[in-house]
mmCIF file of C-alpha atoms and ligand atoms in Angstrom:
data_model
loop_
_atom_site.group_PDB
_atom_site.id
_atom_site.type_symbol
_atom_site.label_atom_id
_atom_site.label_comp_id
_atom_site.label_asym_id
_atom_site.label_seq_id
_atom_site.Cartn_x
_atom_site.Cartn_y
_atom_site.Cartn_z
ATOM 1 C CA ALA A 224 109.987 174.092 17.465
ATOM 2 C CA ALA A 225 106.720 175.512 18.731
ATOM 3 C CA ALA A 226 104.714 173.313 21.081
ATOM 4 C CA PRO A 227 101.164 172.710 19.858
ATOM 5 C CA VAL A 228 98.633 175.122 21.343
ATOM 6 C CA GLU A 229 96.975 172.294 23.319
ATOM 7 C CA GLU A 230 100.223 171.341 25.006
ATOM 8 C CA LEU A 231 101.061 174.918 25.880
ATOM 9 C CA SER A 232 97.571 175.311 27.192
ATOM 10 C CA ASN A 233 97.947 172.342 29.586
ATOM 11 C CA GLU A 234 101.274 173.645 30.779
ATOM 12 C CA ILE A 235 99.777 177.081 31.360
ATOM 13 C CA GLN A 236 96.728 175.647 33.132
ATOM 14 C CA GLU A 237 99.195 174.207 35.622
ATOM 15 C CA LEU A 238 101.116 177.450 35.860
ATOM 16 C CA LEU A 239 97.891 179.374 36.533
ATOM 17 C CA LEU A 240 97.140 177.152 39.531
ATOM 18 C CA ASN A 241 100.255 178.502 41.238
ATOM 19 C CA LEU A 242 99.818 182.195 40.455
ATOM 20 C CA PRO A 243 98.325 184.732 42.877
ATOM 21 C CA THR A 244 94.751 185.525 41.895
ATOM 22 C CA GLU A 245 92.203 188.298 42.465
ATOM 23 C CA LYS A 246 88.733 189.051 41.178
ATOM 24 C CA ASN A 247 88.435 191.470 38.277
ATOM 25 C CA TRP A 248 85.748 194.198 38.008
ATOM 26 C CA ASP A 249 83.435 191.770 36.237
ATOM 27 C CA GLY A 250 83.934 188.907 38.701
ATOM 28 C CA THR A 251 86.240 186.907 36.422
ATOM 29 C CA SER A 252 89.704 185.968 37.686
ATOM 30 C CA LEU A 253 92.903 187.904 37.272
ATOM 31 C CA TYR A 254 96.257 186.169 37.630
ATOM 32 C CA GLN A 255 99.525 187.811 38.551
ATOM 33 C CA TYR A 256 102.157 186.712 36.061
ATOM 34 C CA GLN A 257 105.596 188.390 36.188
ATOM 35 C CA GLY A 258 104.183 191.057 38.479
ATOM 36 C CA CYS A 259 101.318 191.955 36.139
ATOM 37 C CA TRP A 260 97.617 191.153 36.656
ATOM 38 C CA ASN A 261 95.816 189.672 33.698
ATOM 39 C CA ARG A 262 93.020 187.410 32.514
ATOM 40 C CA SER A 263 94.041 183.800 32.000
ATOM 41 C CA GLN A 264 93.742 183.982 28.213
ATOM 42 C CA TYR A 265 96.134 186.922 28.084
ATOM 43 C CA VAL A 266 98.625 185.195 30.375
ATOM 44 C CA PHE A 267 98.498 182.375 27.855
ATOM 45 C CA ALA A 268 98.885 184.781 24.944
ATOM 46 C CA THR A 269 101.733 186.668 26.646
ATOM 47 C CA ILE A 270 103.694 183.454 27.143
ATOM 48 C CA SER A 271 103.073 182.422 23.577
ATOM 49 C CA PHE A 272 104.198 185.881 22.376
ATOM 50 C CA GLN A 273 107.312 185.693 24.588
ATOM 51 C CA ARG A 274 108.296 182.294 23.287
ATOM 52 C CA HIS A 275 107.622 182.669 19.620
ATOM 53 C CA PHE A 276 107.833 186.237 18.424
ATOM 54 C CA GLN A 277 110.928 187.003 16.358
ATOM 55 C CA ALA A 278 111.645 190.705 16.206
ATOM 56 C CA LYS A 279 113.285 192.329 13.213
ATOM 57 C CA GLU A 280 115.530 195.343 13.514
ATOM 58 C CA SER A 281 113.085 197.364 11.472
ATOM 59 C CA ASP A 282 110.083 196.540 13.712
ATOM 60 C CA ILE A 283 108.155 199.294 15.449
ATOM 61 C CA ILE A 284 106.459 198.116 18.633
ATOM 62 C CA LEU A 285 103.748 200.413 19.993
ATOM 63 C CA THR A 286 103.172 199.871 23.684
ATOM 64 C CA SER A 287 100.702 201.196 26.238
ATOM 65 C CA PHE A 288 98.555 200.497 29.239
ATOM 66 C CA PRO A 289 95.018 199.909 27.882
ATOM 67 C CA LYS A 290 92.912 203.075 27.406
ATOM 68 C CA SER A 291 95.901 205.390 27.363
ATOM 69 C CA GLY A 292 95.841 206.515 23.743
ATOM 70 C CA THR A 293 96.808 203.327 21.911
ATOM 71 C CA THR A 294 94.381 203.914 19.045
ATOM 72 C CA TRP A 295 95.740 207.415 18.522
ATOM 73 C CA LEU A 296 99.358 206.216 18.595
ATOM 74 C CA LYS A 297 98.555 203.450 16.101
ATOM 75 C CA ALA A 298 96.992 205.945 13.707
ATOM 76 C CA LEU A 299 99.911 208.367 14.027
ATOM 77 C CA ALA A 300 102.740 205.852 13.716
ATOM 78 C CA PHE A 301 101.104 204.104 10.759
ATOM 79 C CA THR A 302 100.517 207.374 8.932
ATOM 80 C CA ILE A 303 103.938 208.877 9.637
ATOM 81 C CA VAL A 304 105.842 205.764 8.602
ATOM 82 C CA ASN A 305 103.786 205.081 5.479
ATOM 83 C CA ARG A 306 103.408 208.643 4.238
ATOM 84 C CA SER A 307 105.472 208.085 1.116
ATOM 85 C CA ARG A 308 103.638 204.849 0.353
ATOM 86 C CA TYR A 309 100.127 206.309 0.609
ATOM 87 C CA PRO A 310 99.186 209.921 -0.119
ATOM 88 C CA LEU A 311 97.333 211.280 2.909
ATOM 89 C CA GLU A 312 94.087 211.779 0.997
ATOM 90 C CA ASN A 313 94.076 208.046 0.238
ATOM 91 C CA SER A 314 95.301 206.917 3.626
ATOM 92 C CA PRO A 315 94.249 203.362 4.564
ATOM 93 C CA LEU A 316 93.176 204.984 7.845
ATOM 94 C CA ILE A 317 90.138 206.356 6.036
ATOM 95 C CA THR A 318 88.814 202.900 5.259
ATOM 96 C CA THR A 319 90.401 200.698 7.930
ATOM 97 C CA PRO A 320 90.237 200.990 11.750
ATOM 98 C CA PRO A 321 93.611 201.716 13.408
ATOM 99 C CA HIS A 322 93.377 198.446 15.359
ATOM 100 C CA GLN A 323 93.195 196.517 12.108
ATOM 101 C CA LEU A 324 96.136 198.344 10.538
ATOM 102 C CA VAL A 325 98.245 197.759 13.650
ATOM 103 C CA PRO A 326 97.231 194.540 15.419
ATOM 104 C CA PHE A 327 98.033 193.680 19.024
ATOM 105 C CA LEU A 328 100.624 190.972 19.403
ATOM 106 C CA GLU A 329 99.199 189.223 22.472
ATOM 107 C CA VAL A 330 95.571 190.323 22.221
ATOM 108 C CA ASP A 331 95.133 189.536 18.506
ATOM 109 C CA LEU A 332 97.987 187.571 16.992
ATOM 110 C CA TYR A 333 99.227 185.169 19.676
ATOM 111 C CA LEU A 334 95.919 184.611 21.469
ATOM 112 C CA LYS A 335 94.943 181.518 19.514
ATOM 113 C CA ASN A 336 97.915 180.986 17.273
ATOM 114 C CA GLN A 337 101.483 180.372 18.337
ATOM 115 C CA SER A 338 102.920 181.038 14.919
ATOM 116 C CA PRO A 339 100.914 183.771 13.246
ATOM 117 C CA ASN A 340 102.289 184.609 9.834
ATOM 118 C CA LEU A 341 103.988 187.953 10.315
ATOM 119 C CA GLU A 342 106.269 187.619 7.319
ATOM 120 C CA ASP A 343 103.699 189.099 4.959
ATOM 121 C CA PHE A 344 103.463 192.291 6.968
ATOM 122 C CA PRO A 345 104.822 195.223 5.010
ATOM 123 C CA ASN A 346 108.183 196.473 6.285
ATOM 124 C CA PRO A 347 108.645 198.094 8.686
ATOM 125 C CA ARG A 348 106.156 196.020 10.664
ATOM 126 C CA ILE A 349 104.147 198.135 13.073
ATOM 127 C CA LEU A 350 102.768 195.991 15.886
ATOM 128 C CA ALA A 351 101.296 196.762 19.300
ATOM 129 C CA THR A 352 101.225 195.289 22.780
ATOM 130 C CA HIS A 353 100.004 196.086 26.293
ATOM 131 C CA VAL A 354 102.567 193.723 27.871
ATOM 132 C CA PRO A 355 104.800 195.448 30.486
ATOM 133 C CA TYR A 356 108.399 196.215 29.544
ATOM 134 C CA ALA A 357 109.714 193.482 31.846
ATOM 135 C CA SER A 358 107.600 190.884 30.047
ATOM 136 C CA LEU A 359 108.530 191.798 26.484
ATOM 137 C CA PRO A 360 110.081 188.889 24.558
ATOM 138 C CA ASN A 361 113.893 188.805 24.656
ATOM 139 C CA SER A 362 113.830 189.016 20.936
ATOM 140 C CA ILE A 363 112.417 192.563 21.206
ATOM 141 C CA LEU A 364 114.717 193.554 24.074
ATOM 142 C CA ASN A 365 117.813 192.286 22.287
ATOM 143 C CA SER A 366 117.104 193.627 18.825
ATOM 144 C CA ASP A 367 117.507 197.157 17.556
ATOM 145 C CA CYS A 368 113.789 197.556 16.918
ATOM 146 C CA HIS A 369 112.008 200.689 18.099
ATOM 147 C CA ILE A 370 109.550 200.840 20.980
ATOM 148 C CA VAL A 371 107.099 203.700 21.514
ATOM 149 C CA TYR A 372 105.080 203.935 24.737
ATOM 150 C CA VAL A 373 102.127 206.190 25.405
ATOM 151 C CA ALA A 374 101.236 206.938 29.033
ATOM 152 C CA ARG A 375 98.137 208.670 30.375
ATOM 153 C CA ASN A 376 97.046 210.162 33.668
ATOM 154 C CA PRO A 377 95.885 207.084 35.642
ATOM 155 C CA LEU A 378 92.626 208.775 36.737
ATOM 156 C CA ASP A 379 91.613 209.491 33.145
ATOM 157 C CA GLN A 380 92.789 206.027 32.133
ATOM 158 C CA PHE A 381 90.586 204.543 34.857
ATOM 159 C CA ILE A 382 87.475 206.434 33.787
ATOM 160 C CA SER A 383 88.135 205.640 30.145
ATOM 161 C CA HIS A 384 88.386 201.927 30.946
ATOM 162 C CA TRP A 385 85.404 202.057 33.241
ATOM 163 C CA LYS A 386 83.204 203.729 30.631
ATOM 164 C CA PHE A 387 84.502 201.329 27.976
ATOM 165 C CA LEU A 388 83.406 198.307 30.012
ATOM 166 C CA SER A 389 80.161 199.933 31.191
ATOM 167 C CA GLY A 390 79.207 200.063 27.521
ATOM 168 C CA PHE A 391 78.969 196.268 27.579
ATOM 169 C CA GLN A 392 76.717 196.021 30.644
ATOM 170 C CA ASP A 393 73.838 194.930 28.429
ATOM 171 C CA GLN A 394 75.848 191.838 27.527
ATOM 172 C CA ASN A 395 75.525 190.436 31.039
ATOM 173 C CA MET A 396 78.732 191.972 32.239
ATOM 174 C CA ASN A 397 78.206 192.526 35.938
ATOM 175 C CA LEU A 398 80.636 195.199 36.938
ATOM 176 C CA VAL A 399 81.393 196.209 40.517
ATOM 177 C CA SER A 400 80.636 199.839 41.378
ATOM 178 C CA VAL A 401 83.006 202.579 40.303
ATOM 179 C CA VAL A 402 83.975 203.025 43.980
ATOM 180 C CA GLU A 403 84.886 199.357 44.337
ATOM 181 C CA ALA A 404 86.794 199.344 41.057
ATOM 182 C CA PHE A 405 88.677 202.434 42.194
ATOM 183 C CA GLU A 406 89.602 200.710 45.447
ATOM 184 C CA MET A 407 91.031 197.833 43.435
ATOM 185 C CA ILE A 408 93.178 200.019 41.190
ATOM 186 C CA CYS A 409 94.599 201.873 44.199
ATOM 187 C CA ASN A 410 95.852 198.449 45.254
ATOM 188 C CA GLY A 411 97.281 197.874 41.802
ATOM 189 C CA VAL A 412 94.711 195.251 40.836
ATOM 190 C CA GLN A 413 93.428 195.723 37.291
ATOM 191 C CA SER A 414 94.123 194.252 33.864
ATOM 192 C CA TYR A 415 97.832 194.858 33.094
ATOM 193 C CA GLY A 416 98.232 196.581 36.468
ATOM 194 C CA PRO A 417 99.626 197.945 38.638
ATOM 195 C CA ILE A 418 99.536 200.898 36.273
ATOM 196 C CA TRP A 419 102.491 202.613 37.998
ATOM 197 C CA GLU A 420 104.686 199.551 37.453
ATOM 198 C CA HIS A 421 103.701 199.491 33.798
ATOM 199 C CA ILE A 422 104.436 203.185 33.273
ATOM 200 C CA LEU A 423 107.681 203.067 35.266
ATOM 201 C CA GLY A 424 109.002 200.056 33.366
ATOM 202 C CA TYR A 425 108.810 201.872 30.046
ATOM 203 C CA TRP A 426 109.836 205.214 31.571
ATOM 204 C CA LYS A 427 113.062 203.759 32.940
ATOM 205 C CA ALA A 428 113.778 201.959 29.685
ATOM 206 C CA SER A 429 113.288 205.226 27.783
ATOM 207 C CA GLN A 430 115.745 206.965 30.105
ATOM 208 C CA GLU A 431 118.327 204.227 29.791
ATOM 209 C CA GLN A 432 117.961 203.663 26.055
ATOM 210 C CA PRO A 433 116.499 206.806 24.516
ATOM 211 C CA GLU A 434 117.371 205.665 20.999
ATOM 212 C CA LYS A 435 115.341 202.466 21.488
ATOM 213 C CA VAL A 436 112.370 203.530 23.621
ATOM 214 C CA LEU A 437 110.352 206.715 23.146
ATOM 215 C CA PHE A 438 108.050 207.691 26.005
ATOM 216 C CA LEU A 439 105.042 209.836 25.097
ATOM 217 C CA LYS A 440 102.285 211.253 27.252
ATOM 218 C CA TYR A 441 98.653 211.543 26.146
ATOM 219 C CA GLU A 442 98.374 214.929 27.846
ATOM 220 C CA ASP A 443 101.463 216.299 26.043
ATOM 221 C CA MET A 444 100.078 215.072 22.745
ATOM 222 C CA LYS A 445 96.791 216.871 23.402
ATOM 223 C CA GLU A 446 98.707 220.022 24.227
ATOM 224 C CA ASP A 447 101.046 220.051 21.252
ATOM 225 C CA ILE A 448 100.378 217.360 18.704
ATOM 226 C CA LYS A 449 102.618 218.853 16.016
ATOM 227 C CA LEU A 450 105.677 218.715 18.243
ATOM 228 C CA ASN A 451 104.881 215.127 19.181
ATOM 229 C CA VAL A 452 104.308 214.104 15.567
ATOM 230 C CA LYS A 453 107.717 215.536 14.659
ATOM 231 C CA ASN A 454 109.399 213.812 17.601
ATOM 232 C CA LEU A 455 107.801 210.541 16.674
ATOM 233 C CA ALA A 456 108.946 210.861 13.046
ATOM 234 C CA ASN A 457 112.510 211.706 14.153
ATOM 235 C CA PHE A 458 112.581 208.784 16.555
ATOM 236 C CA LEU A 459 111.280 206.369 13.928
ATOM 237 C CA GLY A 460 113.996 207.458 11.513
ATOM 238 C CA CYS A 461 111.715 209.244 9.061
ATOM 239 C CA PRO A 462 111.971 212.942 9.954
ATOM 240 C CA PHE A 463 109.954 215.482 8.003
ATOM 241 C CA THR A 464 111.875 217.283 5.303
ATOM 242 C CA GLU A 465 111.838 221.059 5.132
ATOM 243 C CA ASP A 466 109.640 220.763 2.081
ATOM 244 C CA GLU A 467 107.150 218.608 3.934
ATOM 245 C CA GLU A 468 107.087 221.045 6.832
ATOM 246 C CA ARG A 469 106.502 223.918 4.432
ATOM 247 C CA GLN A 470 103.688 222.023 2.727
ATOM 248 C CA GLY A 471 101.968 221.476 6.084
ATOM 249 C CA VAL A 472 102.335 217.682 6.152
ATOM 250 C CA VAL A 473 102.775 217.682 9.937
ATOM 251 C CA GLU A 474 99.473 219.544 10.379
ATOM 252 C CA GLU A 475 97.715 217.269 7.881
ATOM 253 C CA ILE A 476 98.838 214.099 9.659
ATOM 254 C CA SER A 477 97.831 215.570 13.022
ATOM 255 C CA LYS A 478 94.403 216.384 11.619
ATOM 256 C CA LEU A 479 93.922 213.041 9.895
ATOM 257 C CA CYS A 480 94.682 211.215 13.166
ATOM 258 C CA SER A 481 92.755 213.586 15.412
ATOM 259 C CA PHE A 482 89.953 212.327 17.608
ATOM 260 C CA ASP A 483 87.380 214.490 15.821
ATOM 261 C CA ASN A 484 88.364 213.152 12.427
ATOM 262 C CA LEU A 485 88.744 209.462 13.286
ATOM 263 C CA LYS A 486 85.540 209.381 15.312
ATOM 264 C CA THR A 487 83.437 210.608 12.422
ATOM 265 C CA LEU A 488 84.817 208.236 9.762
ATOM 266 C CA GLU A 489 82.199 205.674 8.666
ATOM 267 C CA VAL A 490 84.678 202.847 9.200
ATOM 268 C CA ASN A 491 85.103 203.738 12.861
ATOM 269 C CA LYS A 492 81.412 204.387 13.475
ATOM 270 C CA ASN A 493 80.373 200.946 12.298
ATOM 271 C CA GLY A 494 81.735 197.443 12.445
ATOM 272 C CA LYS A 495 83.535 195.452 15.079
ATOM 273 C CA HIS A 496 87.094 194.693 16.108
ATOM 274 C CA ARG A 497 87.903 190.991 15.937
ATOM 275 C CA THR A 498 87.736 190.749 19.733
ATOM 276 C CA GLY A 499 84.058 191.670 19.436
ATOM 277 C CA PHE A 500 84.375 195.297 20.592
ATOM 278 C CA ARG A 501 82.520 197.741 18.360
ATOM 279 C CA ASN A 502 84.930 200.079 16.571
ATOM 280 C CA ASP A 503 83.159 203.161 17.904
ATOM 281 C CA THR A 504 83.914 202.169 21.509
ATOM 282 C CA PHE A 505 87.535 203.199 20.936
ATOM 283 C CA PHE A 506 86.450 206.811 20.412
ATOM 284 C CA ARG A 507 84.564 208.171 23.424
ATOM 285 C CA LYS A 508 85.482 211.697 24.475
ATOM 286 C CA GLY A 509 89.212 212.081 23.904
ATOM 287 C CA THR A 510 89.769 214.772 26.517
ATOM 288 C CA VAL A 511 92.068 215.429 29.469
ATOM 289 C CA GLY A 512 90.580 215.545 32.979
ATOM 290 C CA ASP A 513 87.276 213.747 32.360
ATOM 291 C CA TRP A 514 87.811 211.944 35.690
ATOM 292 C CA ARG A 515 86.519 215.109 37.380
ATOM 293 C CA ASN A 516 83.034 214.195 36.168
ATOM 294 C CA TYR A 517 83.098 210.833 37.935
ATOM 295 C CA LEU A 518 85.504 210.824 40.891
ATOM 296 C CA THR A 519 85.374 212.885 44.076
ATOM 297 C CA PRO A 520 88.331 215.110 45.003
ATOM 298 C CA SER A 521 89.144 212.767 47.890
ATOM 299 C CA MET A 522 89.293 209.757 45.549
ATOM 300 C CA ALA A 523 91.636 211.683 43.279
ATOM 301 C CA GLU A 524 93.755 212.695 46.247
ATOM 302 C CA ARG A 525 94.064 209.076 47.272
ATOM 303 C CA MET A 526 95.395 208.019 43.866
ATOM 304 C CA GLU A 527 97.652 211.051 43.712
ATOM 305 C CA LYS A 528 99.214 209.957 47.020
ATOM 306 C CA VAL A 529 99.742 206.433 45.758
ATOM 307 C CA LEU A 530 101.355 207.762 42.588
ATOM 308 C CA GLU A 531 103.503 210.234 44.454
ATOM 309 C CA GLU A 532 104.914 207.391 46.489
ATOM 310 C CA LYS A 533 105.275 204.915 43.645
ATOM 311 C CA LEU A 534 106.759 207.368 41.147
ATOM 312 C CA SER A 535 108.930 209.186 43.667
ATOM 313 C CA GLY A 536 112.466 209.750 42.467
ATOM 314 C CA SER A 537 111.621 208.781 38.900
ATOM 315 C CA GLY A 538 111.247 212.335 37.616
ATOM 316 C CA LEU A 539 107.827 211.383 36.291
ATOM 317 C CA SER A 540 104.508 212.885 37.355
ATOM 318 C CA PHE A 541 100.925 213.238 36.115
HETATM 319 P P1 A3P B 883 88.298 208.447 26.575
HETATM 320 O O1 A3P B 883 87.562 207.206 27.000
HETATM 321 O O2 A3P B 883 88.791 209.261 27.722
HETATM 322 O O3 A3P B 883 87.556 209.260 25.584
HETATM 323 P P2 A3P B 883 92.989 203.304 23.798
HETATM 324 O O4 A3P B 883 93.117 203.757 22.399
HETATM 325 O O5 A3P B 883 94.297 203.042 24.475
HETATM 326 O O6 A3P B 883 92.003 202.193 23.940
HETATM 327 O O7 A3P B 883 92.439 204.563 24.603
HETATM 328 C C1 A3P B 883 91.131 205.018 24.366
HETATM 329 C C2 A3P B 883 91.070 206.459 24.768
HETATM 330 O O8 A3P B 883 91.710 207.277 23.781
HETATM 331 C C3 A3P B 883 89.632 206.939 24.814
HETATM 332 O O9 A3P B 883 89.621 207.958 25.811
HETATM 333 C C4 A3P B 883 89.432 207.463 23.419
HETATM 334 O O10 A3P B 883 88.351 208.351 23.282
HETATM 335 C C5 A3P B 883 90.765 208.171 23.213
HETATM 336 N N1 A3P B 883 91.114 208.359 21.799
HETATM 337 C C6 A3P B 883 90.904 207.534 20.756
HETATM 338 N N2 A3P B 883 91.374 208.069 19.617
HETATM 339 C C7 A3P B 883 91.891 209.277 19.940
HETATM 340 C C8 A3P B 883 92.525 210.325 19.174
HETATM 341 N N3 A3P B 883 92.685 210.215 17.871
HETATM 342 N N4 A3P B 883 92.937 211.412 19.848
HETATM 343 C C9 A3P B 883 92.762 211.530 21.180
HETATM 344 N N5 A3P B 883 92.169 210.586 21.950
HETATM 345 C C10 A3P B 883 91.739 209.462 21.340
#
């Protein structure tokens, strides 16, 4: 039976005391749990998620390092899977933010509640997490559910995250400089970091179990979204029929979920996510290579060296 939240909290308070710690960009503490840096409340939520989540074979788990294209993947997976349930012109995406249609397991559902009611979710359940592969609950690892990961160039991911947090500076968030933050990420210290460990964990899993884990790249999706939409549909067991292809359904889904479309929808321009983030903060620029506007070539070179070393032999590059 599930321990009450209070009890788990005491146990985790004790656990936190023994974990390595570092300062985050905003001066709060990060703790290294199972090799991954995180805020205390997300360590708590991760443990709760690990202990209590029961995967179903039909589940679709969308995974990512924060600011790597999660919102886009949520929109795409939801729309592809539910296309026979909702005609595209009446897609729930038009009136509901992607983060509400596909909640985060640790960030939303297990943060304050050890037994969120997930039974009422329509099947297949589409759920998301930023937890690294190695920290996924056994129930996910041992079931036949599907996992999709989206990876992004770490320099663009960094700038995206940096700009995201800079948007909250007015709320007394004292961030270190971009140079200091960059120094920290080169040492692997950032929420859910090191980023290379995160990416590699899912990359290796996708190589070993290609029928269970699909590895996507933000940059590839920008380059050829139709191909990626088709791959995603095939992987999720709902390939497009010839008729659908002829009718242009792949193009329509790509367009519905595009940055330009989602950003301009009223629902995404206004309102807040339950974590307090404004919905519009999830749609900034949506481009590849924006890091060039913020980082010097020598900073980029430094990260490229780190990545070259860390990803060497994996067959993966950015
Ligand atoms: P930028 O800050 O570079 O613009 P996440 O969804 O994981 O939080 O990642 C956010 C990043 O994805 C932001 O990047 C955001 O603009 C971009 N994004 C959001 N929706 C998108 C879409 N439909 N297509 C492409 N990029 C999108």
